[in-house]
């Protein structure tokens, strides 16, 4: 029997061609996903397509931080920082299980361009601008740092300070997927691997020419409004549709490296790198994520160069007291992408990179009934969803459920019921010994209300609680869920974005994992072997720089 996932996508691709939509959202990164989720919940007839997998470009490459942008205080961007702090607080309130406060433990080197007290004052200002929503900042002496985080080399420090922001506990791509799933639950017709090739208008609206990248078949999608949420590709998608805008993107490459866990504490170690920018050591499950770089580039297709790797490793080796310096051989995985940063289209080629802000702009062409989302951050996603649905409403699309809730974790009563049931059945006793947290907590965070039927599945068949892929924490019931409801087309969609297995398990361990074949069978049925071969083939080509 064919697994349900491919069937869901195929049905949706057929519907894309057969329906006239109010809104077609192009691009299923965070900005497209929130737009689709907000519009669908409010009652619009919405389609969402991505030419690759959802969150397969920038929204899988971030630092995983929901943060108010303390560093923008240096450029006195108080409004931006205020807005981002509010956005962060809103995420913290709405997603208590998946967006969590975390301390940023910041080292201060003697002779740095700003003194320690000045930076501490900045941290207090930041806390105040953030409405005192998080724990207060704290001054750190060298002795505090040596005692609390002995991995930090204090030789060149005169102390430091600590403040709070937040992080996405699972990862950015999984968080983005949550909005795609929620859009689907509200009737959105979404499909990954559908590429928009260009568009034209007639009296009835837009006709977008597209291609199903799985079958190669062309299709045409009709909609009254188009939202271009193609991130770093937004400019070229607009050009193909003949849409001119007052803004455009410039791109900056950012690279992170994943290594074994460096410190047992759940906090972000923060340094000022050799280039003077903030540099992070971020917890990621049983691993640590280090980065990032910031390099102007012309094209969104980027790779990690030897120079990027050297920058990250040298900066970290200089600042930590490690048994031996980290080298290329310690790198389990890499995260890389480009930040799409918004500038005025009329501004010419000269761009002041230091001054470039990370705000978003939603440019509306009311005559064409067309929106483009420029720039932005994951942190600001709820505002983007709301602004897009407001603008679409202004263009005359009826939103009958204007006040409908469209984001956030399920109501407390669902949560209480879930944890009550989990306790009754002794779920946590089934937690794998190597797991980083209790099973009940993990399932709730990843699936919310969708975790309730998983309990039922485990009660009926305890094998559903077995870990399938060694060294990952994924259970059989989670793979069942992914196969049915998470539109997994390629093995990479599951290993890299629905889960973060590819980022935390050594590639060779994954290749050897007995459970990988079984996982692929659950996801792809008879196509399992072909999908595994495709995955390792593409990974090999990537490693070879193809
Ligand atoms: C290194 C780095 C670190 C970052 N750290 C943070 C952080 O810690 N916190 C934070 O809040 N933000 C962070 N950001 C910023 C954040 O990741 C981005 O702002 C956000 O992910 C952009 O989302 P997006 O939806 O606009 O673009 P994307 O995620 O790139 O989505 C665009 C989508 O459009 C699709 N597409 C393109 N062309 C077409 C087409 N023709 N047809 C159909 N689909 C198409 C692509 O396949 C892609 O999936 C970071 C970014 C980088 C690069």
PDB file of N, CA and C in Angstrom, residues 26-27 51 58 196-199 227-252 297-301 338-346 348 351 353 361 363 370-375:
ATOM      1  N   UNK A  26       3.761  32.014  -2.638  1.00  0.00           N
ATOM      2  CA  UNK A  26       4.929  31.380  -3.259  1.00  0.00           C
ATOM      3  C   UNK A  26       6.055  31.349  -2.241  1.00  0.00           C
ATOM      4  N   UNK A  27       6.548  30.148  -1.925  1.00  0.00           N
ATOM      5  CA  UNK A  27       7.655  30.026  -0.979  1.00  0.00           C
ATOM      6  C   UNK A  27       7.162  29.578   0.382  1.00  0.00           C
ATOM      7  N   UNK A  51       9.289  25.456  -4.227  1.00  0.00           N
ATOM      8  CA  UNK A  51       9.923  24.702  -5.323  1.00  0.00           C
ATOM      9  C   UNK A  51      10.789  23.563  -4.802  1.00  0.00           C
ATOM     10  N   UNK A  58      16.496  29.355   3.534  1.00  0.00           N
ATOM     11  CA  UNK A  58      17.011  30.124   4.677  1.00  0.00           C
ATOM     12  C   UNK A  58      16.454  29.623   6.007  1.00  0.00           C
ATOM     13  N   UNK A 196       7.238  27.849  -9.015  1.00  0.00           N
ATOM     14  CA  UNK A 196       6.595  28.892  -9.822  1.00  0.00           C
ATOM     15  C   UNK A 196       7.591  29.344 -10.878  1.00  0.00           C
ATOM     16  N   UNK A 197       7.137  29.384 -12.146  1.00  0.00           N
ATOM     17  CA  UNK A 197       8.045  29.723 -13.244  1.00  0.00           C
ATOM     18  C   UNK A 197       7.826  31.136 -13.773  1.00  0.00           C
ATOM     19  N   UNK A 198       6.657  31.698 -13.493  1.00  0.00           N
ATOM     20  CA  UNK A 198       6.337  33.028 -14.005  1.00  0.00           C
ATOM     21  C   UNK A 198       4.834  33.210 -13.879  1.00  0.00           C
ATOM     22  N   UNK A 199       4.363  34.432 -14.098  1.00  0.00           N
ATOM     23  CA  UNK A 199       2.932  34.651 -13.915  1.00  0.00           C
ATOM     24  C   UNK A 199       2.465  35.774 -14.814  1.00  0.00           C
ATOM     25  N   UNK A 227       1.197  36.251  -3.101  1.00  0.00           N
ATOM     26  CA  UNK A 227       2.153  36.696  -2.082  1.00  0.00           C
ATOM     27  C   UNK A 227       3.496  36.057  -2.419  1.00  0.00           C
ATOM     28  N   UNK A 228       4.469  36.885  -2.715  1.00  0.00           N
ATOM     29  CA  UNK A 228       5.805  36.376  -3.006  1.00  0.00           C
ATOM     30  C   UNK A 228       6.595  36.320  -1.701  1.00  0.00           C
ATOM     31  N   UNK A 229       6.791  35.084  -1.195  1.00  0.00           N
ATOM     32  CA  UNK A 229       7.559  34.884   0.041  1.00  0.00           C
ATOM     33  C   UNK A 229       8.766  34.015  -0.285  1.00  0.00           C
ATOM     34  N   UNK A 230       9.425  34.323  -1.389  1.00  0.00           N
ATOM     35  CA  UNK A 230      10.515  33.455  -1.864  1.00  0.00           C
ATOM     36  C   UNK A 230      11.870  33.823  -1.267  1.00  0.00           C
ATOM     37  N   UNK A 231      11.869  34.598  -0.192  1.00  0.00           N
ATOM     38  CA  UNK A 231      13.118  34.878   0.535  1.00  0.00           C
ATOM     39  C   UNK A 231      14.185  35.404  -0.412  1.00  0.00           C
ATOM     40  N   UNK A 232      15.367  34.781  -0.417  1.00  0.00           N
ATOM     41  CA  UNK A 232      16.456  35.310  -1.248  1.00  0.00           C
ATOM     42  C   UNK A 232      16.169  35.241  -2.748  1.00  0.00           C
ATOM     43  N   UNK A 233      15.130  34.507  -3.132  1.00  0.00           N
ATOM     44  CA  UNK A 233      14.775  34.424  -4.562  1.00  0.00           C
ATOM     45  C   UNK A 233      13.628  35.371  -4.926  1.00  0.00           C
ATOM     46  N   UNK A 234      13.175  36.175  -3.971  1.00  0.00           N
ATOM     47  CA  UNK A 234      11.985  37.003  -4.220  1.00  0.00           C
ATOM     48  C   UNK A 234      12.179  37.927  -5.417  1.00  0.00           C
ATOM     49  N   UNK A 235      13.372  38.509  -5.563  1.00  0.00           N
ATOM     50  CA  UNK A 235      13.579  39.464  -6.659  1.00  0.00           C
ATOM     51  C   UNK A 235      13.440  38.780  -8.015  1.00  0.00           C
ATOM     52  N   UNK A 236      14.038  37.581  -8.142  1.00  0.00           N
ATOM     53  CA  UNK A 236      13.956  36.961  -9.468  1.00  0.00           C
ATOM     54  C   UNK A 236      12.560  36.417  -9.751  1.00  0.00           C
ATOM     55  N   UNK A 237      11.839  36.016  -8.720  1.00  0.00           N
ATOM     56  CA  UNK A 237      10.458  35.553  -8.935  1.00  0.00           C
ATOM     57  C   UNK A 237       9.594  36.744  -9.363  1.00  0.00           C
ATOM     58  N   UNK A 238       9.823  37.902  -8.778  1.00  0.00           N
ATOM     59  CA  UNK A 238       9.110  39.106  -9.221  1.00  0.00           C
ATOM     60  C   UNK A 238       9.448  39.455 -10.662  1.00  0.00           C
ATOM     61  N   UNK A 239      10.723  39.357 -10.986  1.00  0.00           N
ATOM     62  CA  UNK A 239      11.128  39.688 -12.358  1.00  0.00           C
ATOM     63  C   UNK A 239      10.410  38.777 -13.353  1.00  0.00           C
ATOM     64  N   UNK A 240      10.288  37.483 -13.002  1.00  0.00           N
ATOM     65  CA  UNK A 240       9.646  36.535 -13.925  1.00  0.00           C
ATOM     66  C   UNK A 240       8.155  36.836 -14.085  1.00  0.00           C
ATOM     67  N   UNK A 241       7.570  37.526 -13.090  1.00  0.00           N
ATOM     68  CA  UNK A 241       6.140  37.848 -13.177  1.00  0.00           C
ATOM     69  C   UNK A 241       5.930  39.294 -13.641  1.00  0.00           C
ATOM     70  N   UNK A 242       7.009  39.990 -13.949  1.00  0.00           N
ATOM     71  CA  UNK A 242       6.898  41.377 -14.408  1.00  0.00           C
ATOM     72  C   UNK A 242       6.494  42.341 -13.300  1.00  0.00           C
ATOM     73  N   UNK A 243       6.805  42.003 -12.051  1.00  0.00           N
ATOM     74  CA  UNK A 243       6.444  42.873 -10.919  1.00  0.00           C
ATOM     75  C   UNK A 243       7.656  43.724 -10.539  1.00  0.00           C
ATOM     76  N   UNK A 244       7.454  45.046 -10.488  1.00  0.00           N
ATOM     77  CA  UNK A 244       8.555  45.948 -10.098  1.00  0.00           C
ATOM     78  C   UNK A 244       8.322  46.409  -8.674  1.00  0.00           C
ATOM     79  N   UNK A 245       9.393  46.510  -7.891  1.00  0.00           N
ATOM     80  CA  UNK A 245       9.235  46.875  -6.480  1.00  0.00           C
ATOM     81  C   UNK A 245      10.188  48.010  -6.104  1.00  0.00           C
ATOM     82  N   UNK A 246       9.860  48.667  -5.002  1.00  0.00           N
ATOM     83  CA  UNK A 246      10.708  49.760  -4.518  1.00  0.00           C
ATOM     84  C   UNK A 246      11.840  49.244  -3.637  1.00  0.00           C
ATOM     85  N   UNK A 247      11.781  47.941  -3.317  1.00  0.00           N
ATOM     86  CA  UNK A 247      12.836  47.339  -2.501  1.00  0.00           C
ATOM     87  C   UNK A 247      13.457  46.170  -3.248  1.00  0.00           C
ATOM     88  N   UNK A 248      14.591  45.745  -2.745  1.00  0.00           N
ATOM     89  CA  UNK A 248      15.218  44.536  -3.274  1.00  0.00           C
ATOM     90  C   UNK A 248      16.039  43.925  -2.144  1.00  0.00           C
ATOM     91  N   UNK A 249      16.593  42.743  -2.424  1.00  0.00           N
ATOM     92  CA  UNK A 249      17.413  42.078  -1.411  1.00  0.00           C
ATOM     93  C   UNK A 249      18.902  42.206  -1.711  1.00  0.00           C
ATOM     94  N   UNK A 250      19.700  42.309  -0.659  1.00  0.00           N
ATOM     95  CA  UNK A 250      21.116  41.965  -0.765  1.00  0.00           C
ATOM     96  C   UNK A 250      21.318  40.776   0.174  1.00  0.00           C
ATOM     97  N   UNK A 251      22.376  40.014  -0.061  1.00  0.00           N
ATOM     98  CA  UNK A 251      22.501  38.718   0.618  1.00  0.00           C
ATOM     99  C   UNK A 251      23.790  38.630   1.430  1.00  0.00           C
ATOM    100  N   UNK A 252      23.680  38.010   2.581  1.00  0.00           N
ATOM    101  CA  UNK A 252      24.864  37.814   3.407  1.00  0.00           C
ATOM    102  C   UNK A 252      24.916  36.352   3.857  1.00  0.00           C
ATOM    103  N   UNK A 297      27.382  38.168  -0.315  1.00  0.00           N
ATOM    104  CA  UNK A 297      27.470  37.298  -1.503  1.00  0.00           C
ATOM    105  C   UNK A 297      26.468  37.798  -2.547  1.00  0.00           C
ATOM    106  N   UNK A 298      26.657  37.360  -3.791  1.00  0.00           N
ATOM    107  CA  UNK A 298      25.771  37.806  -4.876  1.00  0.00           C
ATOM    108  C   UNK A 298      24.611  36.849  -5.111  1.00  0.00           C
ATOM    109  N   UNK A 299      24.836  35.547  -4.819  1.00  0.00           N
ATOM    110  CA  UNK A 299      23.825  34.556  -5.159  1.00  0.00           C
ATOM    111  C   UNK A 299      23.407  33.770  -3.912  1.00  0.00           C
ATOM    112  N   UNK A 300      22.150  33.276  -3.876  1.00  0.00           N
ATOM    113  CA  UNK A 300      21.705  32.511  -2.713  1.00  0.00           C
ATOM    114  C   UNK A 300      22.324  31.120  -2.603  1.00  0.00           C
ATOM    115  N   UNK A 301      22.816  30.564  -3.725  1.00  0.00           N
ATOM    116  CA  UNK A 301      23.355  29.199  -3.666  1.00  0.00           C
ATOM    117  C   UNK A 301      24.765  29.296  -3.100  1.00  0.00           C
ATOM    118  N   UNK A 338      21.867  32.105   3.236  1.00  0.00           N
ATOM    119  CA  UNK A 338      22.062  33.547   3.106  1.00  0.00           C
ATOM    120  C   UNK A 338      20.929  34.286   3.801  1.00  0.00           C
ATOM    121  N   UNK A 339      21.285  35.403   4.425  1.00  0.00           N
ATOM    122  CA  UNK A 339      20.267  36.271   5.010  1.00  0.00           C
ATOM    123  C   UNK A 339      19.764  37.190   3.902  1.00  0.00           C
ATOM    124  N   UNK A 340      18.448  37.156   3.617  1.00  0.00           N
ATOM    125  CA  UNK A 340      17.942  38.133   2.648  1.00  0.00           C
ATOM    126  C   UNK A 340      17.699  39.456   3.377  1.00  0.00           C
ATOM    127  N   UNK A 341      18.466  40.492   3.033  1.00  0.00           N
ATOM    128  CA  UNK A 341      18.377  41.773   3.744  1.00  0.00           C
ATOM    129  C   UNK A 341      17.776  42.815   2.816  1.00  0.00           C
ATOM    130  N   UNK A 342      16.836  43.593   3.328  1.00  0.00           N
ATOM    131  CA  UNK A 342      16.097  44.501   2.458  1.00  0.00           C
ATOM    132  C   UNK A 342      16.809  45.851   2.319  1.00  0.00           C
ATOM    133  N   UNK A 343      16.882  46.335   1.072  1.00  0.00           N
ATOM    134  CA  UNK A 343      17.394  47.685   0.796  1.00  0.00           C
ATOM    135  C   UNK A 343      16.472  48.357  -0.220  1.00  0.00           C
ATOM    136  N   UNK A 344      16.620  49.678  -0.346  1.00  0.00           N
ATOM    137  CA  UNK A 344      15.844  50.387  -1.376  1.00  0.00           C
ATOM    138  C   UNK A 344      16.353  49.982  -2.753  1.00  0.00           C
ATOM    139  N   UNK A 345      15.431  49.685  -3.645  1.00  0.00           N
ATOM    140  CA  UNK A 345      15.849  49.273  -4.991  1.00  0.00           C
ATOM    141  C   UNK A 345      16.592  50.402  -5.689  1.00  0.00           C
ATOM    142  N   UNK A 346      16.231  51.650  -5.332  1.00  0.00           N
ATOM    143  CA  UNK A 346      16.832  52.799  -6.011  1.00  0.00           C
ATOM    144  C   UNK A 346      18.201  53.140  -5.433  1.00  0.00           C
ATOM    145  N   UNK A 348      21.138  51.960  -5.514  1.00  0.00           N
ATOM    146  CA  UNK A 348      22.402  51.713  -6.204  1.00  0.00           C
ATOM    147  C   UNK A 348      23.137  50.527  -5.616  1.00  0.00           C
ATOM    148  N   UNK A 351      26.258  49.463  -0.674  1.00  0.00           N
ATOM    149  CA  UNK A 351      25.439  49.127   0.485  1.00  0.00           C
ATOM    150  C   UNK A 351      26.317  49.187   1.719  1.00  0.00           C
ATOM    151  N   UNK A 353      27.042  47.626   4.772  1.00  0.00           N
ATOM    152  CA  UNK A 353      26.694  46.335   5.379  1.00  0.00           C
ATOM    153  C   UNK A 353      26.534  46.434   6.881  1.00  0.00           C
ATOM    154  N   UNK A 361      10.011  44.195   5.291  1.00  0.00           N
ATOM    155  CA  UNK A 361       9.137  45.139   4.598  1.00  0.00           C
ATOM    156  C   UNK A 361       8.158  44.308   3.790  1.00  0.00           C
ATOM    157  N   UNK A 363       5.865  44.786   0.811  1.00  0.00           N
ATOM    158  CA  UNK A 363       5.542  45.762  -0.219  1.00  0.00           C
ATOM    159  C   UNK A 363       4.293  45.296  -0.974  1.00  0.00           C
ATOM    160  N   UNK A 370      -0.650  42.263  -5.492  1.00  0.00           N
ATOM    161  CA  UNK A 370       0.575  41.471  -5.327  1.00  0.00           C
ATOM    162  C   UNK A 370       1.334  41.951  -4.099  1.00  0.00           C
ATOM    163  N   UNK A 371       1.810  41.015  -3.292  1.00  0.00           N
ATOM    164  CA  UNK A 371       2.603  41.369  -2.108  1.00  0.00           C
ATOM    165  C   UNK A 371       3.969  40.706  -2.215  1.00  0.00           C
ATOM    166  N   UNK A 372       5.002  41.420  -1.775  1.00  0.00           N
ATOM    167  CA  UNK A 372       6.325  40.791  -1.652  1.00  0.00           C
ATOM    168  C   UNK A 372       6.802  40.985  -0.217  1.00  0.00           C
ATOM    169  N   UNK A 373       7.295  39.893   0.362  1.00  0.00           N
ATOM    170  CA  UNK A 373       7.862  39.993   1.717  1.00  0.00           C
ATOM    171  C   UNK A 373       9.381  40.079   1.571  1.00  0.00           C
ATOM    172  N   UNK A 374       9.940  41.162   2.050  1.00  0.00           N
ATOM    173  CA  UNK A 374      11.398  41.359   1.987  1.00  0.00           C
ATOM    174  C   UNK A 374      11.986  41.251   3.392  1.00  0.00           C
ATOM    175  N   UNK A 375      13.152  40.623   3.483  1.00  0.00           N
ATOM    176  CA  UNK A 375      13.932  40.641   4.718  1.00  0.00           C
ATOM    177  C   UNK A 375      13.242  39.920   5.862  1.00  0.00           C
TER     178      UNK A 375
END
